[in-house]
Amino acid sequence: MSPTEPRGPEVDALLNLLNEQRVFEPSADWRAYAIANDPSVYERAAADPEAFWATFAAELEWSRPWTQVLDWQPPHAKWFVGGQLNASVNCLDRHVRTSRRNTAALIWEGEPGDRRTLTYWDLYRQVCQCANVLKSLGVTKGDRVAIYLPLIPELAIAMLACARIGAVHSVVFGGFSAEALRDRINDAQASLLITADGGYRRGQIVPLKQTADEALTGTPSIQNVLLVRRQPGEMFPVHVKEGRDHWYHRLMQDASADCPAEPMDSEDMLYILYTSGTTGKPKGIVHTTGGYLVGTYATTKWVFDLKDTDVFWCTADIGWVTGHSYVVYGPLQNGATVVMYEGAPDWPSKDRFWEIVERYGVTIFYTAPTAIRAFMKWGTEWPAKRDLSSLRLLGSVGEPINPEAWMWYHEHIGRRRCPVVDTWWQTETGHIMIAPLPGLTSLKPGSATKPFPGIVAEIRTGGGVAVAKGGGLLALTTPWPGMLRGIYGDPARFVDQYWTRWDDGVYFTGDGAHVDEQGDYWLLGRVDDVLNVAGHRLGTSELESALVDHPAVAEAAVVGRPHEIKGQSIAAFVTVKEGIIATAGLSDELKEHVVRKIGAIARPDQILFAADLPKTRSGKIMRRLLRDVAEGKALGDTTTLADPNVIRRLKDEYEALES
Ligand code: WT7
């Protein structure tokens, strides 16, 4: 990994300008009524972070109290040491004993328009039944369960059922390919796969079981498959393999709703979630129970100011960490009413999201900048048609939000009444790390503002010098409850990826950022070989491995290219093998090949065939120069190249293609 320093003077100039112009202070109402409205919380948390987190932990239910808040042996942390608790108890049992028992936990809408509402009591019963079904299929504490489902209530039910019996879930986003699913199942050695006959996306059926069957040809650890019926019609006949595959609804019918929760050690594994890194192989990020629950509980409560009357909608798929933390664990621990929508924002028309906000009276809405930029492009008439007056708070996550998108969101969705909280965090951090507290923080469009109380961030130079004001690499200098505890099955990679950038036990995020005079953070994107395409994280080497896997390809280099809506698009430079002719047909075939290897989210936008790739004398591909070509910029320093003509030729070819 060779992080580059984020660009300097232009960024600074832009930031200063924005800084002077636009600051949104919390209104008097927000100051008075927000859950977090005491400005001294920052100081108090900084003075004693362990006590700060422990106050939130004390609001949860523990079957055995912890004896030590934190045991920190860099880079290994243990939180709430000695404590025992169960995630499903904290999301469900705690609430069914109160008047929340009859309030809606999940309000779900399928893309075709089917609707279901589950109260806390309904959800509790179904989770207990599902937990008993898992047991009947031989799943026990510590076993890994792979979940490959559309965004339907059974996805949350399956996760909580795993948590109830101490099984470790590994949710794989329904858009991933058979191969990607297979690799994840094998890496985790999952014994059970939970999938469905299909799901819906833009009116099309996503044939999950068919894809799963393909994956299951090479997954020896899988003993059983639990199959949820979503009934997507006859287009994709569902194959049920005798002895291995079991219909979920049949087993649920006879399952008891009495299932005592397994007391879990605070540091027992809760889940694994795969994410892309700088090598070809995705990383299984490990989260444990106590700290993760405390971190998601606290941040949901304070950043979203979650109250009993709220209707909370985070639009993320549960296949990503955002869905784990802010569709399932964070809001349910808080006893919230959560909206879940299965499908696309423009199906059947471009006001589907706003129709949902209107129908359920959504009060808190949390989405990604890429979606906001798509809404901007579609035009203000779509939100204008709908009653959005229930909204009181807006959130953004997944990539830097450009100030224009922030302003549009604030104006056309929030109608200037709703604070916008831009929340920076990662799969690895487990929960929000840098974000405003809406009753306290002055908002600046484009800035995620301040670290959450108890979190310590720092901007550093590559050499490890702290930058008080200006740009550099974003570091997290102290441990936090939801931090990843490892990479599944690869302890060396865990240390190497996150903890060796500097030598003082500080976490390297992989992001560049800028801190301004007021201590507000402006995120500038990844500085490593990781792309963020429409809020989806993809490794360039993962994409390159998929390309060179094709028999016609000799070499490939992938770079991100700025994209108006997706943030980044994928540009691939490819050299073909001797005797192969590069045609438009081959280009399409290569795009399909990547989709088959990884999934539709990884489809390259552009393939450029090159005679040669620019390399250093030691043979390393110079991605920086390829990025310059893809961005249409003047070429940077080419003196270290083995053959400077290669890049010049490539630039000419590229420009000819573009014009
Ligand atoms: C990367 C993490 C965290 C949930 C979704 C993505 C980028 C995330 C922001 C933000 C600027 C952001 C970073 C980060 N990112 N949120 N508010 N502003 N950048 O999780 O797939 O683990 O990706 O997403 O680059 O490192 P992820």
mmCIF file of N, CA, C and O in Angstrom, residues 6-89:
data_model
loop_
_atom_site.group_PDB
_atom_site.id
_atom_site.type_symbol
_atom_site.label_atom_id
_atom_site.label_comp_id
_atom_site.label_asym_id
_atom_site.label_seq_id
_atom_site.Cartn_x
_atom_site.Cartn_y
_atom_site.Cartn_z
ATOM 1 N N PRO A 6 -3.278 13.654 0.066
ATOM 2 C CA PRO A 6 -4.379 14.303 -0.644
ATOM 3 C C PRO A 6 -3.914 15.660 -1.183
ATOM 4 O O PRO A 6 -3.056 16.306 -0.593
ATOM 5 N N ARG A 7 -4.525 16.039 -2.316
ATOM 6 C CA ARG A 7 -4.143 17.294 -2.969
ATOM 7 C C ARG A 7 -4.277 18.496 -2.021
ATOM 8 O O ARG A 7 -5.218 18.552 -1.254
ATOM 9 N N GLY A 8 -3.371 19.418 -2.107
ATOM 10 C CA GLY A 8 -3.312 20.488 -1.126
ATOM 11 C C GLY A 8 -3.998 21.807 -1.414
ATOM 12 O O GLY A 8 -5.162 21.967 -1.072
ATOM 13 N N PRO A 9 -3.303 22.745 -2.070
ATOM 14 C CA PRO A 9 -3.743 24.144 -2.068
ATOM 15 C C PRO A 9 -5.147 24.384 -2.635
ATOM 16 O O PRO A 9 -5.903 25.155 -2.045
ATOM 17 N N GLU A 10 -5.527 23.679 -3.730
ATOM 18 C CA GLU A 10 -6.864 23.971 -4.298
ATOM 19 C C GLU A 10 -7.921 23.601 -3.279
ATOM 20 O O GLU A 10 -8.897 24.335 -3.070
ATOM 21 N N VAL A 11 -7.696 22.449 -2.655
ATOM 22 C CA VAL A 11 -8.677 21.964 -1.689
ATOM 23 C C VAL A 11 -8.800 22.972 -0.546
ATOM 24 O O VAL A 11 -9.899 23.369 -0.178
ATOM 25 N N ASP A 12 -7.668 23.424 -0.049
ATOM 26 C CA ASP A 12 -7.684 24.395 1.054
ATOM 27 C C ASP A 12 -8.461 25.653 0.696
ATOM 28 O O ASP A 12 -9.286 26.133 1.467
ATOM 29 N N ALA A 13 -8.209 26.140 -0.509
ATOM 30 C CA ALA A 13 -8.863 27.375 -0.938
ATOM 31 C C ALA A 13 -10.373 27.166 -0.980
ATOM 32 O O ALA A 13 -11.145 27.983 -0.471
ATOM 33 N N LEU A 14 -10.782 26.041 -1.529
ATOM 34 C CA LEU A 14 -12.199 25.732 -1.654
ATOM 35 C C LEU A 14 -12.835 25.623 -0.267
ATOM 36 O O LEU A 14 -13.904 26.166 -0.003
ATOM 37 N N LEU A 15 -12.131 24.945 0.609
ATOM 38 C CA LEU A 15 -12.682 24.719 1.934
ATOM 39 C C LEU A 15 -12.837 26.027 2.701
ATOM 40 O O LEU A 15 -13.849 26.249 3.351
ATOM 41 N N ASN A 16 -11.842 26.887 2.587
ATOM 42 C CA ASN A 16 -11.935 28.162 3.290
ATOM 43 C C ASN A 16 -13.140 28.956 2.817
ATOM 44 O O ASN A 16 -13.877 29.525 3.606
ATOM 45 N N LEU A 17 -13.340 28.907 1.510
ATOM 46 C CA LEU A 17 -14.443 29.633 0.917
ATOM 47 C C LEU A 17 -15.766 29.117 1.481
ATOM 48 O O LEU A 17 -16.623 29.881 1.932
ATOM 49 N N LEU A 18 -15.903 27.805 1.468
ATOM 50 C CA LEU A 18 -17.147 27.197 1.932
ATOM 51 C C LEU A 18 -17.380 27.513 3.401
ATOM 52 O O LEU A 18 -18.483 27.815 3.833
ATOM 53 N N ASN A 19 -16.295 27.428 4.128
ATOM 54 C CA ASN A 19 -16.308 27.688 5.538
ATOM 55 C C ASN A 19 -16.878 29.039 5.900
ATOM 56 O O ASN A 19 -17.669 29.173 6.813
ATOM 57 N N GLU A 20 -16.413 30.037 5.143
ATOM 58 C CA GLU A 20 -16.846 31.396 5.444
ATOM 59 C C GLU A 20 -18.313 31.574 5.103
ATOM 60 O O GLU A 20 -19.025 32.322 5.729
ATOM 61 N N GLN A 21 -18.731 30.878 4.040
ATOM 62 C CA GLN A 21 -20.051 31.188 3.523
ATOM 63 C C GLN A 21 -21.201 30.519 4.236
ATOM 64 O O GLN A 21 -22.222 31.126 4.454
ATOM 65 N N ARG A 22 -21.069 29.253 4.521
ATOM 66 C CA ARG A 22 -22.266 28.550 4.945
ATOM 67 C C ARG A 22 -22.058 27.798 6.246
ATOM 68 O O ARG A 22 -21.290 26.850 6.306
ATOM 69 N N VAL A 23 -22.745 28.244 7.264
ATOM 70 C CA VAL A 23 -22.775 27.509 8.517
ATOM 71 C C VAL A 23 -24.226 27.495 8.972
ATOM 72 O O VAL A 23 -24.901 28.524 8.946
ATOM 73 N N PHE A 24 -24.716 26.338 9.310
ATOM 74 C CA PHE A 24 -26.096 26.228 9.780
ATOM 75 C C PHE A 24 -26.076 25.877 11.268
ATOM 76 O O PHE A 24 -25.636 24.803 11.643
ATOM 77 N N GLU A 25 -26.547 26.804 12.061
ATOM 78 C CA GLU A 25 -26.562 26.567 13.515
ATOM 79 C C GLU A 25 -27.830 25.792 13.877
ATOM 80 O O GLU A 25 -28.856 25.948 13.230
ATOM 81 N N PRO A 26 -27.773 24.984 14.956
ATOM 82 C CA PRO A 26 -28.994 24.294 15.382
ATOM 83 C C PRO A 26 -30.059 25.322 15.781
ATOM 84 O O PRO A 26 -29.739 26.350 16.370
ATOM 85 N N SER A 27 -31.317 25.041 15.459
ATOM 86 C CA SER A 27 -32.397 25.958 15.817
ATOM 87 C C SER A 27 -32.617 25.914 17.333
ATOM 88 O O SER A 27 -32.129 25.008 18.016
ATOM 89 N N ALA A 28 -33.382 26.867 17.834
ATOM 90 C CA ALA A 28 -33.664 26.906 19.277
ATOM 91 C C ALA A 28 -34.366 25.618 19.712
ATOM 92 O O ALA A 28 -34.077 25.067 20.778
ATOM 93 N N ASP A 29 -35.266 25.114 18.891
ATOM 94 C CA ASP A 29 -35.964 23.873 19.221
ATOM 95 C C ASP A 29 -35.008 22.696 19.324
ATOM 96 O O ASP A 29 -35.085 21.892 20.238
ATOM 97 N N TRP A 30 -34.108 22.633 18.347
ATOM 98 C CA TRP A 30 -33.139 21.535 18.386
ATOM 99 C C TRP A 30 -32.261 21.638 19.622
ATOM 100 O O TRP A 30 -31.989 20.649 20.290
ATOM 101 N N ARG A 31 -31.830 22.846 19.923
ATOM 102 C CA ARG A 31 -30.983 23.026 21.113
ATOM 103 C C ARG A 31 -31.717 22.594 22.375
ATOM 104 O O ARG A 31 -31.147 21.978 23.267
ATOM 105 N N ALA A 32 -32.999 22.901 22.417
ATOM 106 C CA ALA A 32 -33.747 22.630 23.645
ATOM 107 C C ALA A 32 -34.138 21.166 23.771
ATOM 108 O O ALA A 32 -34.082 20.594 24.857
ATOM 109 N N TYR A 33 -34.534 20.544 22.652
ATOM 110 C CA TYR A 33 -35.156 19.221 22.775
ATOM 111 C C TYR A 33 -34.312 18.042 22.325
ATOM 112 O O TYR A 33 -34.724 16.900 22.483
ATOM 113 N N ALA A 34 -33.145 18.285 21.750
ATOM 114 C CA ALA A 34 -32.319 17.148 21.306
ATOM 115 C C ALA A 34 -31.898 16.310 22.513
ATOM 116 O O ALA A 34 -31.690 16.845 23.606
ATOM 117 N N ILE A 35 -31.762 15.020 22.309
ATOM 118 C CA ILE A 35 -31.327 14.133 23.398
ATOM 119 C C ILE A 35 -29.935 14.554 23.869
ATOM 120 O O ILE A 35 -29.680 14.663 25.061
ATOM 121 N N ALA A 36 -29.038 14.801 22.902
ATOM 122 C CA ALA A 36 -27.706 15.291 23.262
ATOM 123 C C ALA A 36 -27.712 16.804 23.090
ATOM 124 O O ALA A 36 -27.590 17.305 21.965
ATOM 125 N N ASN A 37 -27.909 17.547 24.171
ATOM 126 C CA ASN A 37 -27.961 19.010 24.027
ATOM 127 C C ASN A 37 -27.093 19.746 25.045
ATOM 128 O O ASN A 37 -27.190 20.948 25.203
ATOM 129 N N ASP A 38 -26.215 18.990 25.698
ATOM 130 C CA ASP A 38 -25.319 19.607 26.662
ATOM 131 C C ASP A 38 -23.925 19.690 26.036
ATOM 132 O O ASP A 38 -23.275 18.669 25.826
ATOM 133 N N PRO A 39 -23.477 20.924 25.729
ATOM 134 C CA PRO A 39 -22.194 21.042 25.017
ATOM 135 C C PRO A 39 -21.001 20.462 25.785
ATOM 136 O O PRO A 39 -19.965 20.185 25.184
ATOM 137 N N SER A 40 -21.153 20.244 27.069
ATOM 138 C CA SER A 40 -20.000 19.734 27.828
ATOM 139 C C SER A 40 -19.758 18.241 27.596
ATOM 140 O O SER A 40 -18.782 17.690 28.089
ATOM 141 N N VAL A 41 -20.641 17.575 26.813
ATOM 142 C CA VAL A 41 -20.440 16.127 26.602
ATOM 143 C C VAL A 41 -19.092 15.823 25.970
ATOM 144 O O VAL A 41 -18.473 14.808 26.287
ATOM 145 N N TYR A 42 -18.642 16.721 25.085
ATOM 146 C CA TYR A 42 -17.373 16.457 24.405
ATOM 147 C C TYR A 42 -16.217 16.427 25.403
ATOM 148 O O TYR A 42 -15.388 15.539 25.389
ATOM 149 N N GLU A 43 -16.223 17.437 26.264
ATOM 150 C CA GLU A 43 -15.141 17.514 27.252
ATOM 151 C C GLU A 43 -15.199 16.366 28.239
ATOM 152 O O GLU A 43 -14.187 15.767 28.585
ATOM 153 N N ARG A 44 -16.407 16.084 28.682
ATOM 154 C CA ARG A 44 -16.550 14.998 29.661
ATOM 155 C C ARG A 44 -16.118 13.663 29.076
ATOM 156 O O ARG A 44 -15.422 12.884 29.718
ATOM 157 N N ALA A 45 -16.514 13.414 27.820
ATOM 158 C CA ALA A 45 -16.148 12.153 27.182
ATOM 159 C C ALA A 45 -14.635 12.083 26.975
ATOM 160 O O ALA A 45 -14.022 11.034 27.143
ATOM 161 N N ALA A 46 -14.038 13.227 26.639
ATOM 162 C CA ALA A 46 -12.596 13.243 26.413
ATOM 163 C C ALA A 46 -11.844 13.005 27.720
ATOM 164 O O ALA A 46 -10.811 12.333 27.747
ATOM 165 N N ALA A 47 -12.385 13.535 28.809
ATOM 166 C CA ALA A 47 -11.716 13.392 30.101
ATOM 167 C C ALA A 47 -11.754 11.939 30.582
ATOM 168 O O ALA A 47 -10.794 11.456 31.183
ATOM 169 N N ASP A 48 -12.854 11.249 30.305
ATOM 170 C CA ASP A 48 -12.956 9.865 30.770
ATOM 171 C C ASP A 48 -13.799 9.042 29.787
ATOM 172 O O ASP A 48 -14.973 8.757 30.038
ATOM 173 N N PRO A 49 -13.179 8.676 28.651
ATOM 174 C CA PRO A 49 -13.944 7.969 27.613
ATOM 175 C C PRO A 49 -14.561 6.657 28.116
ATOM 176 O O PRO A 49 -15.667 6.307 27.717
ATOM 177 N N GLU A 50 -13.865 5.965 28.986
ATOM 178 C CA GLU A 50 -14.406 4.688 29.453
ATOM 179 C C GLU A 50 -15.697 4.891 30.232
ATOM 180 O O GLU A 50 -16.670 4.164 30.050
ATOM 181 N N ALA A 51 -15.697 5.923 31.083
ATOM 182 C CA ALA A 51 -16.916 6.214 31.848
ATOM 183 C C ALA A 51 -18.028 6.654 30.901
ATOM 184 O O ALA A 51 -19.197 6.298 31.083
ATOM 185 N N PHE A 52 -17.660 7.407 29.869
ATOM 186 C CA PHE A 52 -18.637 7.874 28.892
ATOM 187 C C PHE A 52 -19.338 6.695 28.219
ATOM 188 O O PHE A 52 -20.564 6.612 28.176
ATOM 189 N N TRP A 53 -18.561 5.741 27.720
ATOM 190 C CA TRP A 53 -19.172 4.585 27.028
ATOM 191 C C TRP A 53 -19.925 3.711 28.020
ATOM 192 O O TRP A 53 -20.951 3.112 27.684
ATOM 193 N N ALA A 54 -19.424 3.641 29.233
ATOM 194 C CA ALA A 54 -20.075 2.793 30.236
ATOM 195 C C ALA A 54 -21.482 3.281 30.580
ATOM 196 O O ALA A 54 -22.354 2.473 30.901
ATOM 197 N N THR A 55 -21.719 4.607 30.481
ATOM 198 C CA THR A 55 -23.091 5.093 30.759
ATOM 199 C C THR A 55 -24.072 4.527 29.735
ATOM 200 O O THR A 55 -25.201 4.207 30.070
ATOM 201 N N PHE A 56 -23.624 4.449 28.462
ATOM 202 C CA PHE A 56 -24.511 3.856 27.451
ATOM 203 C C PHE A 56 -24.670 2.356 27.705
ATOM 204 O O PHE A 56 -25.768 1.809 27.608
ATOM 205 N N ALA A 57 -23.555 1.715 28.042
ATOM 206 C CA ALA A 57 -23.602 0.263 28.282
ATOM 207 C C ALA A 57 -24.594 -0.055 29.398
ATOM 208 O O ALA A 57 -25.302 -1.058 29.348
ATOM 209 N N ALA A 58 -24.657 0.844 30.391
ATOM 210 C CA ALA A 58 -25.532 0.607 31.541
ATOM 211 C C ALA A 58 -27.010 0.699 31.153
ATOM 212 O O ALA A 58 -27.880 0.222 31.880
ATOM 213 N N GLU A 59 -27.302 1.302 30.009
ATOM 214 C CA GLU A 59 -28.697 1.375 29.555
ATOM 215 C C GLU A 59 -29.123 0.087 28.858
ATOM 216 O O GLU A 59 -30.289 -0.093 28.530
ATOM 217 N N LEU A 60 -28.159 -0.798 28.598
ATOM 218 C CA LEU A 60 -28.480 -2.080 27.947
ATOM 219 C C LEU A 60 -28.681 -3.160 29.002
ATOM 220 O O LEU A 60 -28.465 -2.938 30.189
ATOM 221 N N GLU A 61 -29.095 -4.332 28.521
ATOM 222 C CA GLU A 61 -29.354 -5.431 29.464
ATOM 223 C C GLU A 61 -28.213 -6.447 29.429
ATOM 224 O O GLU A 61 -27.896 -6.996 28.383
ATOM 225 N N TRP A 62 -27.611 -6.664 30.560
ATOM 226 C CA TRP A 62 -26.491 -7.606 30.682
ATOM 227 C C TRP A 62 -26.928 -8.741 31.588
ATOM 228 O O TRP A 62 -27.524 -8.505 32.641
ATOM 229 N N SER A 63 -26.606 -9.970 31.217
ATOM 230 C CA SER A 63 -26.928 -11.085 32.111
ATOM 231 C C SER A 63 -25.823 -11.254 33.157
ATOM 232 O O SER A 63 -26.000 -11.893 34.185
ATOM 233 N N ARG A 64 -24.672 -10.665 32.884
ATOM 234 C CA ARG A 64 -23.597 -10.595 33.879
ATOM 235 C C ARG A 64 -22.871 -9.280 33.668
ATOM 236 O O ARG A 64 -22.505 -8.958 32.537
ATOM 237 N N PRO A 65 -22.669 -8.504 34.724
ATOM 238 C CA PRO A 65 -22.026 -7.194 34.539
ATOM 239 C C PRO A 65 -20.546 -7.333 34.163
ATOM 240 O O PRO A 65 -19.909 -8.330 34.501
ATOM 241 N N TRP A 66 -20.022 -6.333 33.482
ATOM 242 C CA TRP A 66 -18.602 -6.339 33.157
ATOM 243 C C TRP A 66 -17.795 -5.943 34.379
ATOM 244 O O TRP A 66 -18.320 -5.298 35.291
ATOM 245 N N THR A 67 -16.533 -6.341 34.379
ATOM 246 C CA THR A 67 -15.676 -5.986 35.506
ATOM 247 C C THR A 67 -14.654 -4.920 35.110
ATOM 248 O O THR A 67 -14.068 -4.252 35.948
ATOM 249 N N GLN A 68 -14.432 -4.779 33.796
ATOM 250 C CA GLN A 68 -13.447 -3.792 33.306
ATOM 251 C C GLN A 68 -13.991 -3.242 31.996
ATOM 252 O O GLN A 68 -14.403 -4.023 31.131
ATOM 253 N N VAL A 69 -13.986 -1.917 31.854
ATOM 254 C CA VAL A 69 -14.562 -1.339 30.625
ATOM 255 C C VAL A 69 -13.679 -1.657 29.417
ATOM 256 O O VAL A 69 -14.165 -2.081 28.374
ATOM 257 N N LEU A 70 -12.383 -1.453 29.570
ATOM 258 C CA LEU A 70 -11.500 -1.612 28.406
ATOM 259 C C LEU A 70 -10.188 -2.273 28.792
ATOM 260 O O LEU A 70 -9.553 -1.891 29.776
ATOM 261 N N ASP A 71 -9.814 -3.231 27.972
ATOM 262 C CA ASP A 71 -8.485 -3.818 28.093
ATOM 263 C C ASP A 71 -7.810 -3.585 26.739
ATOM 264 O O ASP A 71 -8.184 -4.196 25.741
ATOM 265 N N TRP A 72 -6.852 -2.680 26.691
ATOM 266 C CA TRP A 72 -6.260 -2.243 25.418
ATOM 267 C C TRP A 72 -4.798 -2.658 25.326
ATOM 268 O O TRP A 72 -3.942 -2.113 26.032
ATOM 269 N N GLN A 73 -4.564 -3.663 24.510
ATOM 270 C CA GLN A 73 -3.192 -4.101 24.224
ATOM 271 C C GLN A 73 -3.013 -3.885 22.726
ATOM 272 O O GLN A 73 -3.288 -4.791 21.956
ATOM 273 N N PRO A 74 -2.618 -2.672 22.321
ATOM 274 C CA PRO A 74 -2.628 -2.333 20.899
ATOM 275 C C PRO A 74 -2.021 -3.434 20.015
ATOM 276 O O PRO A 74 -0.955 -3.935 20.383
ATOM 277 N N PRO A 75 -2.647 -3.829 18.915
ATOM 278 C CA PRO A 75 -3.929 -3.323 18.413
ATOM 279 C C PRO A 75 -5.133 -4.161 18.844
ATOM 280 O O PRO A 75 -6.133 -4.199 18.148
ATOM 281 N N HIS A 76 -5.026 -4.813 19.991
ATOM 282 C CA HIS A 76 -6.118 -5.694 20.413
ATOM 283 C C HIS A 76 -6.897 -5.082 21.572
ATOM 284 O O HIS A 76 -6.325 -4.789 22.619
ATOM 285 N N ALA A 77 -8.193 -4.903 21.345
ATOM 286 C CA ALA A 77 -9.030 -4.305 22.382
ATOM 287 C C ALA A 77 -10.061 -5.307 22.866
ATOM 288 O O ALA A 77 -10.581 -6.107 22.084
ATOM 289 N N LYS A 78 -10.364 -5.239 24.151
ATOM 290 C CA LYS A 78 -11.504 -5.954 24.708
ATOM 291 C C LYS A 78 -12.333 -4.922 25.449
ATOM 292 O O LYS A 78 -11.789 -4.150 26.247
ATOM 293 N N TRP A 79 -13.632 -4.907 25.155
ATOM 294 C CA TRP A 79 -14.518 -3.944 25.796
ATOM 295 C C TRP A 79 -15.510 -4.665 26.702
ATOM 296 O O TRP A 79 -16.023 -5.711 26.363
ATOM 297 N N PHE A 80 -15.770 -4.055 27.851
ATOM 298 C CA PHE A 80 -16.742 -4.577 28.818
ATOM 299 C C PHE A 80 -16.370 -6.011 29.206
ATOM 300 O O PHE A 80 -17.180 -6.941 29.152
ATOM 301 N N VAL A 81 -15.124 -6.126 29.586
ATOM 302 C CA VAL A 81 -14.518 -7.415 29.885
ATOM 303 C C VAL A 81 -15.269 -8.113 31.020
ATOM 304 O O VAL A 81 -15.579 -7.495 32.051
ATOM 305 N N GLY A 82 -15.550 -9.378 30.807
ATOM 306 C CA GLY A 82 -16.232 -10.170 31.833
ATOM 307 C C GLY A 82 -17.741 -10.088 31.741
ATOM 308 O O GLY A 82 -18.448 -10.892 32.352
ATOM 309 N N GLY A 83 -18.253 -9.128 30.974
ATOM 310 C CA GLY A 83 -19.701 -8.969 30.856
ATOM 311 C C GLY A 83 -20.308 -10.006 29.924
ATOM 312 O O GLY A 83 -19.643 -10.514 29.025
ATOM 313 N N GLN A 84 -21.584 -10.319 30.166
ATOM 314 C CA GLN A 84 -22.328 -11.210 29.271
ATOM 315 C C GLN A 84 -23.640 -10.551 28.889
ATOM 316 O O GLN A 84 -24.303 -9.929 29.724
ATOM 317 N N LEU A 85 -24.006 -10.721 27.639
ATOM 318 C CA LEU A 85 -25.265 -10.153 27.140
ATOM 319 C C LEU A 85 -25.634 -10.866 25.848
ATOM 320 O O LEU A 85 -24.856 -11.670 25.326
ATOM 321 N N ASN A 86 -26.812 -10.586 25.350
ATOM 322 C CA ASN A 86 -27.215 -11.163 24.066
ATOM 323 C C ASN A 86 -27.815 -10.060 23.192
ATOM 324 O O ASN A 86 -28.650 -9.272 23.656
ATOM 325 N N ALA A 87 -27.392 -10.024 21.951
ATOM 326 C CA ALA A 87 -27.837 -8.954 21.039
ATOM 327 C C ALA A 87 -29.345 -9.016 20.803
ATOM 328 O O ALA A 87 -30.022 -7.986 20.770
ATOM 329 N N SER A 88 -29.909 -10.213 20.631
ATOM 330 C CA SER A 88 -31.345 -10.298 20.335
ATOM 331 C C SER A 88 -32.165 -9.900 21.562
ATOM 332 O O SER A 88 -33.242 -9.320 21.427
ATOM 333 N N VAL A 89 -31.658 -10.168 22.750
ATOM 334 C CA VAL A 89 -32.350 -9.734 23.969
ATOM 335 C C VAL A 89 -32.396 -8.211 24.015
ATOM 336 O O VAL A 89 -33.423 -7.603 24.328
#
